[in-house]
Amino acid sequence: MEILSVIINGLLALITGVYACLTWSISKRTKQTAEASERSAESASRAAQASSQSALLAEAALPVEFEIDIQRHSDGAVWFYVLPISANVYLHKLVANLQVIIDKSGEFVDAAPVELCPPDLASWSLPRFIHRGESIAFDWPNPACRTKDVGVWGHVDVEYSFAEATPKRPRSVFVESAPGVSDLAERYVHLLLAEDKDSDE
């Protein structure tokens, strides 16, 4: 009986030892797994940061072109239709620097720089998100261009961003109300220069 008791106690001690070894092994593996998971999380975080930086760099290099068409209405209103060609953007501000062509001789007057705004009946305000290829109208408040004038030309400075809260970027866009309007102004300037030269002689 005593021998059986010794054998049983020995088996219990052996089982306890095996269990202790298994527990230690599991604990070690759990710790290693936790450390590996932590390293994986750190690697994923670094990869996400690198991806974000790459996206920002790619965005910074992205060329954004705009087309702006001018439409003159019979009531004297002048609207600018803005269309981004290469990307979806947020429009923040548009400032027009224009010259008004008075007659077909090309004589012109400088219009004061003006900030274009949404039309009176528009249900939106700036900043305004606009898709690539989508056109949106802006109004020239109190336009210096009269209905009898030949047209207008100049540049519109567009302030835009890729997201509402990201840094704003400038873009200057050439505009003219009809093809050849800027050529009239250029010929008029050359004519004035020629007249001044003749008068000096």
Coordinates of C-alpha atoms in Angstrom, one line a residue:
M1 CA 0.0 0.0 0.0
E2 CA 2.8 2.3 0.9
I3 CA 4.5 1.5 -2.4
L4 CA 1.3 2.4 -4.3
S5 CA 1.0 5.6 -2.4
V6 CA 4.6 6.5 -3.3
I7 CA 3.9 5.7 -6.9
I8 CA 0.8 7.8 -7.0
N9 CA 2.6 10.7 -5.3
G10 CA 5.4 10.4 -7.8
L11 CA 2.9 10.4 -10.7
L12 CA 1.2 13.5 -9.2
A13 CA 4.5 15.2 -8.9
L14 CA 5.4 14.4 -12.4
I15 CA 2.1 15.6 -13.7
T16 CA 2.5 18.8 -11.7
G17 CA 5.9 19.3 -13.2
V18 CA 4.7 18.7 -16.7
Y19 CA 1.8 21.2 -16.2
A20 CA 4.2 23.7 -14.8
C21 CA 6.4 23.3 -17.9
L22 CA 3.4 23.7 -20.2
T23 CA 2.3 26.8 -18.3
W24 CA 5.7 28.3 -18.6
S25 CA 5.9 27.5 -22.3
I26 CA 2.5 28.9 -23.0
S27 CA 3.3 32.1 -21.0
K28 CA 6.6 32.5 -22.9
R29 CA 4.8 32.0 -26.2
T30 CA 2.1 34.4 -25.2
K31 CA 4.7 37.0 -24.4
Q32 CA 6.5 36.5 -27.6
T33 CA 3.1 36.7 -29.5
A34 CA 2.4 40.0 -27.7
E35 CA 5.8 41.4 -28.6
A36 CA 5.4 40.3 -32.2
S37 CA 1.9 41.9 -32.3
E38 CA 3.4 45.1 -30.9
R39 CA 6.1 45.1 -33.5
S40 CA 3.5 44.4 -36.2
A41 CA 1.4 47.3 -35.0
E42 CA 4.5 49.6 -35.0
S43 CA 5.4 48.5 -38.5
A44 CA 1.8 49.1 -39.6
S45 CA 1.8 52.6 -38.1
R46 CA 5.1 53.4 -39.8
A47 CA 3.8 52.0 -43.1
A48 CA 0.6 54.2 -42.7
Q49 CA 2.7 57.3 -42.0
A50 CA 4.9 56.6 -45.1
S51 CA 1.8 56.0 -47.2
S52 CA 0.3 59.3 -46.0
Q53 CA 3.6 61.2 -46.7
S54 CA 3.7 59.6 -50.2
A55 CA 0.1 60.6 -50.8
L56 CA 1.0 64.2 -49.8
L57 CA 4.0 64.2 -52.0
A58 CA 2.0 62.8 -54.9
E59 CA -0.7 65.4 -54.3
A60 CA 1.8 68.3 -54.2
A61 CA 3.1 67.1 -57.6
L62 CA -0.3 66.8 -59.1
P63 CA -0.8 69.5 -61.8
V64 CA -4.3 71.0 -61.5
E65 CA -5.5 72.8 -64.6
F66 CA -8.7 74.8 -64.9
E67 CA -10.8 76.0 -67.8
I68 CA -12.8 79.2 -67.2
D69 CA -15.4 80.3 -69.7
I70 CA -17.0 83.8 -69.6
Q71 CA -20.6 84.2 -70.5
R72 CA -22.1 87.7 -71.0
H73 CA -25.9 88.0 -70.6
S74 CA -28.2 90.5 -72.3
D75 CA -29.1 92.1 -68.9
G76 CA -25.4 93.0 -68.4
A77 CA -24.6 90.1 -66.0
V78 CA -21.2 88.4 -66.5
W79 CA -20.7 84.8 -65.3
F80 CA -17.5 82.8 -65.1
Y81 CA -17.9 79.0 -65.5
V82 CA -15.0 77.3 -63.7
L83 CA -14.1 73.7 -64.6
P84 CA -11.2 71.7 -63.0
I85 CA -9.7 69.4 -65.6
S86 CA -7.4 67.1 -63.7
A87 CA -8.6 66.7 -60.2
N88 CA -11.4 67.0 -57.7
V89 CA -10.8 70.2 -55.6
Y90 CA -12.2 72.6 -53.1
L91 CA -12.6 76.1 -54.4
H92 CA -11.9 78.8 -51.8
K93 CA -11.5 82.1 -53.6
L94 CA -11.5 83.5 -57.2
V95 CA -10.2 87.0 -58.0
A96 CA -10.5 88.4 -61.5
N97 CA -7.9 90.8 -62.9
L98 CA -9.5 92.0 -66.2
Q99 CA -9.3 94.5 -69.0
V100 CA -12.5 95.7 -70.8
I101 CA -12.2 96.1 -74.6
I102 CA -14.3 99.1 -75.4
D103 CA -14.4 98.9 -79.2
K104 CA -13.1 96.9 -82.1
S105 CA -10.0 99.1 -82.3
G106 CA -8.9 97.3 -79.2
E107 CA -9.0 100.3 -76.9
F108 CA -9.4 99.0 -73.3
V109 CA -9.7 100.1 -69.7
D110 CA -8.5 98.3 -66.7
A111 CA -11.2 96.9 -64.4
A112 CA -10.5 96.9 -60.7
P113 CA -9.6 93.5 -59.3
V114 CA -12.8 91.8 -58.2
E115 CA -13.6 88.7 -56.1
L116 CA -16.0 86.5 -57.9
C117 CA -18.9 85.2 -55.9
P118 CA -21.7 82.6 -56.2
P119 CA -24.7 83.8 -58.2
D120 CA -27.6 85.4 -56.2
L121 CA -29.8 82.4 -56.5
A122 CA -27.1 79.8 -55.7
S123 CA -27.7 77.5 -52.7
W124 CA -24.0 77.1 -52.0
S125 CA -21.1 79.1 -50.5
L126 CA -17.3 78.9 -50.4
P127 CA -15.4 76.7 -49.9
R128 CA -17.1 74.6 -52.5
F129 CA -16.2 71.0 -53.5
I130 CA -16.2 70.4 -57.2
H131 CA -15.6 67.3 -59.2
R132 CA -13.1 67.0 -62.1
G133 CA -15.0 67.9 -65.3
E134 CA -17.8 69.6 -63.4
S135 CA -18.5 73.3 -64.2
I136 CA -19.8 75.8 -61.7
A137 CA -20.8 79.4 -62.2
F138 CA -19.4 82.5 -60.5
D139 CA -20.8 86.0 -60.8
W140 CA -18.9 89.2 -61.5
P141 CA -20.7 91.6 -59.1
N142 CA -21.3 95.1 -60.6
P143 CA -19.4 94.3 -63.7
A144 CA -17.4 97.0 -65.4
C145 CA -18.1 95.5 -68.8
R146 CA -21.1 97.1 -70.5
T147 CA -23.3 95.3 -73.0
K148 CA -22.0 97.4 -75.8
D149 CA -18.3 96.7 -75.0
V150 CA -16.5 94.2 -77.3
G151 CA -15.4 92.0 -74.5
V152 CA -13.1 91.3 -71.5
W153 CA -9.9 89.4 -71.0
G154 CA -7.3 88.9 -68.3
H155 CA -6.5 86.4 -65.6
V156 CA -8.5 84.8 -62.8
D157 CA -6.5 83.8 -59.7
V158 CA -8.0 80.6 -58.3
E159 CA -7.3 79.5 -54.7
Y160 CA -8.0 75.8 -54.2
S161 CA -7.2 72.8 -52.1
F162 CA -7.5 69.0 -52.3
A163 CA -9.4 68.8 -49.0
E164 CA -11.3 71.5 -47.1
A165 CA -8.7 71.7 -44.4
T166 CA -5.4 71.2 -46.4
P167 CA -3.2 74.1 -47.5
K168 CA -4.6 76.3 -50.2
R169 CA -2.9 76.5 -53.5
P170 CA -2.9 79.3 -56.2
R171 CA -3.5 79.0 -59.9
S172 CA -3.7 81.8 -62.4
V173 CA -5.9 81.1 -65.4
F174 CA -6.0 83.1 -68.6
V175 CA -9.6 84.1 -69.7
E176 CA -11.2 86.0 -72.6
S177 CA -14.9 86.4 -73.3
A178 CA -14.4 85.5 -77.0
P179 CA -11.5 84.2 -79.1
G180 CA -9.3 87.0 -80.3
V181 CA -10.3 89.6 -77.7
S182 CA -6.8 89.7 -76.2
D183 CA -5.4 90.0 -79.7
L184 CA -7.4 93.2 -80.2
A185 CA -5.9 94.7 -77.0
E186 CA -2.4 93.6 -78.1
R187 CA -2.8 95.3 -81.5
Y188 CA -4.1 98.4 -79.9
V189 CA -1.0 98.6 -77.6
H190 CA 1.3 98.1 -80.6
L191 CA -0.6 100.9 -82.4
L192 CA -0.1 103.3 -79.5
L193 CA 3.6 102.4 -79.3
A194 CA 3.9 103.1 -83.1
E195 CA 2.1 106.5 -82.7
D196 CA 4.3 107.5 -79.9
K197 CA 7.4 106.6 -81.9
D198 CA 6.2 108.6 -84.9
S199 CA 5.4 111.6 -82.6
D200 CA 8.9 111.5 -81.1
E201 CA 10.5 111.5 -84.6

